[in-house]
mmCIF file of C-alpha atoms in Angstrom:
data_model
loop_
_atom_site.group_PDB
_atom_site.id
_atom_site.type_symbol
_atom_site.label_atom_id
_atom_site.label_comp_id
_atom_site.label_asym_id
_atom_site.label_seq_id
_atom_site.Cartn_x
_atom_site.Cartn_y
_atom_site.Cartn_z
ATOM 1 C CA MET A 546 -31.031 50.348 -0.451
ATOM 2 C CA ALA A 547 -31.569 48.209 -3.651
ATOM 3 C CA GLN A 548 -30.469 49.174 -6.974
ATOM 4 C CA PHE A 549 -33.644 50.065 -9.740
ATOM 5 C CA ILE A 550 -32.206 48.592 -13.405
ATOM 6 C CA LYS A 551 -34.275 48.933 -16.321
ATOM 7 C CA ILE A 552 -33.527 45.729 -18.790
ATOM 8 C CA TYR A 553 -35.650 45.762 -21.266
ATOM 9 C CA PRO A 554 -36.353 42.484 -22.243
ATOM 10 C CA GLU A 555 -36.145 42.853 -26.326
ATOM 11 C CA ASN A 556 -32.512 42.770 -26.665
ATOM 12 C CA PRO A 557 -30.895 42.910 -22.606
ATOM 13 C CA ASN A 558 -28.377 45.534 -22.040
ATOM 14 C CA ALA A 559 -24.682 43.300 -21.784
ATOM 15 C CA ASP A 560 -23.114 46.061 -19.045
ATOM 16 C CA ALA A 561 -26.460 46.040 -17.102
ATOM 17 C CA ILE A 562 -26.585 42.066 -16.724
ATOM 18 C CA LYS A 563 -23.104 41.998 -16.164
ATOM 19 C CA LYS A 564 -23.658 44.688 -13.296
ATOM 20 C CA VAL A 565 -26.549 42.209 -11.517
ATOM 21 C CA VAL A 566 -24.248 38.933 -12.078
ATOM 22 C CA ASP A 567 -21.077 40.414 -10.403
ATOM 23 C CA VAL A 568 -23.864 40.851 -7.798
ATOM 24 C CA LEU A 569 -24.931 37.880 -7.622
ATOM 25 C CA LYS A 570 -21.688 36.467 -7.574
ATOM 26 C CA LYS A 571 -20.963 38.270 -4.472
ATOM 27 C CA GLY A 572 -23.729 36.895 -2.244
ATOM 28 C CA GLY A 573 -26.172 39.431 -3.845
ATOM 29 C CA LEU A 574 -30.051 38.572 -4.138
ATOM 30 C CA VAL A 575 -32.119 39.701 -7.265
ATOM 31 C CA ILE A 576 -35.928 40.488 -7.902
ATOM 32 C CA TYR A 577 -36.110 39.494 -11.908
ATOM 33 C CA PRO A 578 -38.454 39.176 -14.526
ATOM 34 C CA THR A 579 -39.567 35.450 -15.439
ATOM 35 C CA ASP A 580 -42.525 34.369 -17.971
ATOM 36 C CA THR A 581 -44.226 33.998 -15.140
ATOM 37 C CA VAL A 582 -44.467 36.216 -11.426
ATOM 38 C CA TYR A 583 -41.268 38.068 -10.488
ATOM 39 C CA GLY A 584 -38.666 36.247 -9.103
ATOM 40 C CA LEU A 585 -36.025 35.917 -5.891
ATOM 41 C CA GLY A 586 -33.102 34.312 -7.012
ATOM 42 C CA CYS A 587 -29.426 34.593 -6.142
ATOM 43 C CA ASP A 588 -26.465 32.533 -6.978
ATOM 44 C CA ILE A 589 -26.885 28.758 -6.557
ATOM 45 C CA THR A 590 -23.287 28.570 -5.218
ATOM 46 C CA ASN A 591 -23.506 30.686 -2.477
ATOM 47 C CA THR A 592 -24.510 29.508 1.145
ATOM 48 C CA LYS A 593 -25.155 32.822 2.290
ATOM 49 C CA ALA A 594 -27.546 33.864 -0.456
ATOM 50 C CA LEU A 595 -29.590 30.793 0.107
ATOM 51 C CA GLU A 596 -29.756 31.150 3.917
ATOM 52 C CA LYS A 597 -30.979 34.880 3.100
ATOM 53 C CA ILE A 598 -33.602 33.762 0.993
ATOM 54 C CA ALA A 599 -34.683 30.995 2.922
ATOM 55 C CA ARG A 600 -35.097 33.535 6.068
ATOM 56 C CA ILE A 601 -36.892 36.027 3.846
ATOM 57 C CA LYS A 602 -39.262 33.286 3.265
ATOM 58 C CA GLY A 603 -39.281 32.162 6.854
ATOM 59 C CA VAL A 604 -37.924 28.246 5.888
ATOM 60 C CA LYS A 605 -35.178 26.361 7.021
ATOM 61 C CA LEU A 606 -32.704 25.985 3.606
ATOM 62 C CA ALA A 607 -32.863 22.177 3.990
ATOM 63 C CA LYS A 608 -36.716 22.166 3.837
ATOM 64 C CA ALA A 609 -36.993 24.861 1.564
ATOM 65 C CA ASN A 610 -38.495 24.171 -2.192
ATOM 66 C CA PHE A 611 -36.714 26.734 -4.265
ATOM 67 C CA SER A 612 -36.367 25.940 -7.868
ATOM 68 C CA PHE A 613 -33.140 25.990 -10.166
ATOM 69 C CA ILE A 614 -33.340 28.669 -12.967
ATOM 70 C CA CYS A 615 -31.828 26.839 -15.878
ATOM 71 C CA ALA A 616 -30.755 28.692 -19.483
ATOM 72 C CA ASP A 617 -31.602 25.940 -21.268
ATOM 73 C CA LEU A 618 -31.506 21.867 -20.637
ATOM 74 C CA SER A 619 -28.034 21.700 -21.059
ATOM 75 C CA ASN A 620 -27.715 22.263 -17.276
ATOM 76 C CA LEU A 621 -29.855 19.413 -16.701
ATOM 77 C CA SER A 622 -26.827 16.336 -16.649
ATOM 78 C CA GLU A 623 -24.727 18.416 -13.845
ATOM 79 C CA TYR A 624 -27.954 18.182 -11.356
ATOM 80 C CA VAL A 625 -30.155 15.559 -12.475
ATOM 81 C CA LYS A 626 -30.465 12.302 -12.775
ATOM 82 C CA GLN A 627 -30.646 10.360 -16.829
ATOM 83 C CA ILE A 628 -33.645 10.806 -17.448
ATOM 84 C CA ASP A 629 -35.322 8.425 -20.215
ATOM 85 C CA THR A 630 -36.515 9.711 -23.718
ATOM 86 C CA ALA A 631 -40.249 10.257 -22.892
ATOM 87 C CA THR A 632 -39.412 12.382 -19.891
ATOM 88 C CA PHE A 633 -36.899 13.937 -22.043
ATOM 89 C CA LYS A 634 -39.380 14.666 -25.191
ATOM 90 C CA ILE A 635 -41.977 16.505 -22.927
ATOM 91 C CA LEU A 636 -39.159 18.857 -21.178
ATOM 92 C CA LYS A 637 -38.330 19.797 -25.392
ATOM 93 C CA ARG A 638 -42.245 20.394 -25.852
ATOM 94 C CA ALA A 639 -42.795 22.713 -22.815
ATOM 95 C CA LEU A 640 -39.581 24.316 -22.620
ATOM 96 C CA PRO A 641 -38.366 27.375 -22.202
ATOM 97 C CA GLY A 642 -41.787 28.485 -20.642
ATOM 98 C CA PRO A 643 -44.397 28.989 -18.132
ATOM 99 C CA TYR A 644 -43.296 25.437 -16.266
ATOM 100 C CA THR A 645 -41.165 23.991 -13.137
ATOM 101 C CA PHE A 646 -40.826 19.947 -13.682
ATOM 102 C CA ILE A 647 -39.501 18.108 -10.575
ATOM 103 C CA LEU A 648 -37.227 15.474 -11.091
ATOM 104 C CA PRO A 649 -34.827 13.343 -9.596
ATOM 105 C CA GLY A 650 -31.505 14.874 -8.426
ATOM 106 C CA ASN A 651 -28.097 13.124 -8.828
ATOM 107 C CA ASN A 652 -24.981 12.796 -6.612
ATOM 108 C CA ASN A 653 -23.701 16.550 -8.192
ATOM 109 C CA LEU A 654 -26.203 18.633 -6.729
ATOM 110 C CA PRO A 655 -25.111 21.796 -5.109
ATOM 111 C CA LYS A 656 -23.736 21.330 -1.319
ATOM 112 C CA ASP A 657 -27.022 23.104 0.178
ATOM 113 C CA PHE A 658 -29.021 20.767 -1.740
ATOM 114 C CA LYS A 659 -27.271 17.163 -1.345
ATOM 115 C CA LYS A 660 -30.064 15.866 0.664
ATOM 116 C CA LYS A 661 -32.408 16.850 -2.104
ATOM 117 C CA LYS A 662 -33.938 13.361 -3.554
ATOM 118 C CA THR A 663 -35.600 15.835 -6.166
ATOM 119 C CA VAL A 664 -35.342 19.081 -7.903
ATOM 120 C CA GLY A 665 -37.517 21.799 -9.434
ATOM 121 C CA ILE A 666 -36.124 22.583 -12.989
ATOM 122 C CA ARG A 667 -36.950 25.932 -14.799
ATOM 123 C CA VAL A 668 -35.935 27.069 -18.488
ATOM 124 C CA PRO A 669 -38.145 30.454 -18.880
ATOM 125 C CA ASP A 670 -39.045 31.641 -21.745
ATOM 126 C CA ASN A 671 -37.739 35.215 -20.492
ATOM 127 C CA SER A 672 -34.310 36.827 -22.039
ATOM 128 C CA ILE A 673 -33.355 38.786 -19.295
ATOM 129 C CA ALA A 674 -33.548 35.854 -17.025
ATOM 130 C CA ASN A 675 -31.354 33.628 -19.704
ATOM 131 C CA ALA A 676 -28.748 36.203 -20.075
ATOM 132 C CA MET A 677 -28.454 36.556 -16.249
ATOM 133 C CA VAL A 678 -27.761 32.531 -16.363
ATOM 134 C CA GLU A 679 -25.681 32.614 -18.509
ATOM 135 C CA ALA A 680 -23.505 35.061 -17.891
ATOM 136 C CA LEU A 681 -23.487 33.650 -14.289
ATOM 137 C CA GLY A 682 -22.462 30.290 -15.799
ATOM 138 C CA ASN A 683 -24.787 28.072 -13.609
ATOM 139 C CA PRO A 684 -27.858 28.809 -12.879
ATOM 140 C CA ILE A 685 -29.682 30.625 -9.867
ATOM 141 C CA VAL A 686 -31.843 29.246 -6.956
ATOM 142 C CA SER A 687 -35.258 31.504 -7.594
ATOM 143 C CA THR A 688 -38.768 31.524 -5.663
ATOM 144 C CA SER A 689 -41.567 33.512 -6.576
ATOM 145 C CA ILE A 690 -42.176 36.742 -4.959
ATOM 146 C CA ARG A 691 -46.607 36.220 -5.355
ATOM 147 C CA ASP A 692 -48.041 36.864 -1.574
ATOM 148 C CA GLU A 693 -51.844 35.865 -1.884
ATOM 149 C CA ASP A 694 -52.422 38.478 1.190
ATOM 150 C CA GLU A 695 -50.642 41.562 -1.043
ATOM 151 C CA LEU A 696 -52.412 43.771 -3.398
ATOM 152 C CA LEU A 697 -51.794 42.589 -6.934
ATOM 153 C CA GLU A 698 -49.902 45.417 -8.265
ATOM 154 C CA TYR A 699 -47.164 44.588 -5.692
ATOM 155 C CA THR A 700 -46.307 41.428 -7.362
ATOM 156 C CA THR A 701 -46.541 42.717 -11.257
ATOM 157 C CA ASP A 702 -45.661 46.636 -10.805
ATOM 158 C CA PRO A 703 -41.884 46.845 -10.991
ATOM 159 C CA GLU A 704 -42.017 50.086 -9.388
ATOM 160 C CA LEU A 705 -44.299 48.887 -6.396
ATOM 161 C CA ILE A 706 -41.927 45.505 -6.118
ATOM 162 C CA TYR A 707 -39.142 47.909 -5.194
ATOM 163 C CA GLU A 708 -41.154 49.999 -2.973
ATOM 164 C CA LYS A 709 -41.752 46.802 -0.789
ATOM 165 C CA TRP A 710 -38.446 44.873 -1.677
ATOM 166 C CA ASP A 711 -35.495 48.132 -0.909
ATOM 167 C CA ASN A 712 -34.520 47.343 2.317
ATOM 168 C CA LEU A 713 -34.424 42.912 1.379
ATOM 169 C CA VAL A 714 -32.383 42.614 -1.903
ATOM 170 C CA ASP A 715 -29.419 44.003 -3.955
ATOM 171 C CA ILE A 716 -30.907 44.648 -6.666
ATOM 172 C CA VAL A 717 -34.714 45.063 -8.655
ATOM 173 C CA ILE A 718 -34.763 44.329 -11.980
ATOM 174 C CA ASP A 719 -37.514 46.476 -14.387
ATOM 175 C CA GLY A 720 -38.279 44.444 -17.121
ATOM 176 C CA GLY A 721 -41.914 45.517 -17.734
ATOM 177 C CA TYR A 722 -44.879 44.501 -16.066
ATOM 178 C CA GLY A 723 -45.244 40.677 -14.598
ATOM 179 C CA ASP A 724 -47.414 37.644 -14.588
ATOM 180 C CA ASN A 725 -50.034 37.526 -11.469
ATOM 181 C CA THR A 726 -50.167 33.843 -12.304
ATOM 182 C CA ALA A 727 -47.114 31.192 -11.229
ATOM 183 C CA SER A 728 -45.553 28.494 -13.500
ATOM 184 C CA THR A 729 -47.138 25.394 -13.646
ATOM 185 C CA VAL A 730 -45.573 22.529 -11.752
ATOM 186 C CA VAL A 731 -45.117 18.828 -13.069
ATOM 187 C CA ASP A 732 -43.944 16.431 -11.023
ATOM 188 C CA LEU A 733 -41.554 14.014 -13.357
ATOM 189 C CA SER A 734 -39.800 12.203 -10.931
ATOM 190 C CA ASP A 735 -41.363 8.476 -12.017
ATOM 191 C CA GLY A 736 -41.154 9.356 -15.398
ATOM 192 C CA GLU A 737 -44.632 10.003 -15.537
ATOM 193 C CA PRO A 738 -46.413 13.594 -15.273
ATOM 194 C CA GLU A 739 -47.889 14.140 -12.336
ATOM 195 C CA ILE A 740 -49.621 17.578 -12.391
ATOM 196 C CA ILE A 741 -48.715 19.510 -8.948
ATOM 197 C CA ARG A 742 -50.027 23.049 -9.231
ATOM 198 C CA GLU A 743 -52.076 24.251 -12.364
ATOM 199 C CA GLY A 744 -50.251 28.004 -13.411
ATOM 200 C CA LYS A 745 -49.659 29.622 -16.553
ATOM 201 C CA GLY A 746 -48.736 26.562 -18.436
ATOM 202 C CA SER A 747 -51.292 24.891 -20.268
ATOM 203 C CA ILE A 748 -51.715 20.958 -18.764
ATOM 204 C CA ASP A 749 -52.534 19.961 -22.400
ATOM 205 C CA ILE A 750 -49.238 19.009 -23.658
ATOM 206 C CA PHE A 751 -49.087 16.419 -21.192
#
């Protein structure tokens, strides 16, 4: 059974965050709030955890398009090729916020992503997600739990999320009701912004 942990976004409890991070470090899966829909995440460096998420999503790990959840833009140089000033200005203007940016990956990507030419980067405007990443010391890999075929409440109400995912994950964080709209996905891999999916983030800033 998964643990159900209440964390208040206004002031995330350090002990609760540590409990979550300890589980992530051991290869556990965590459902957590973002500034859009709730996400399913694990430690970016843990192959077994990544494979678990891929199985849940019904995809092969090598072909999965997961996002990297970062606390801020300082992680970019670790995983992304050098970007130009115009691209960086777009990122600074939009993040933290409800956007996923597709950027060219570099040679330092974790081993399970070495063959990826691009990577999706998220810096959510959510204190719980950011505290998790900061305490972990590296990004978490994440995918949305949003399911078009399910009742809306099952992806926005933490108690119903727990009810559905209890036997699939190790922790479900109750950080309040989630949103029902995913992030806006913007491809910046060639320097010019291309909207892949319109979501919560406004496309007017581009």
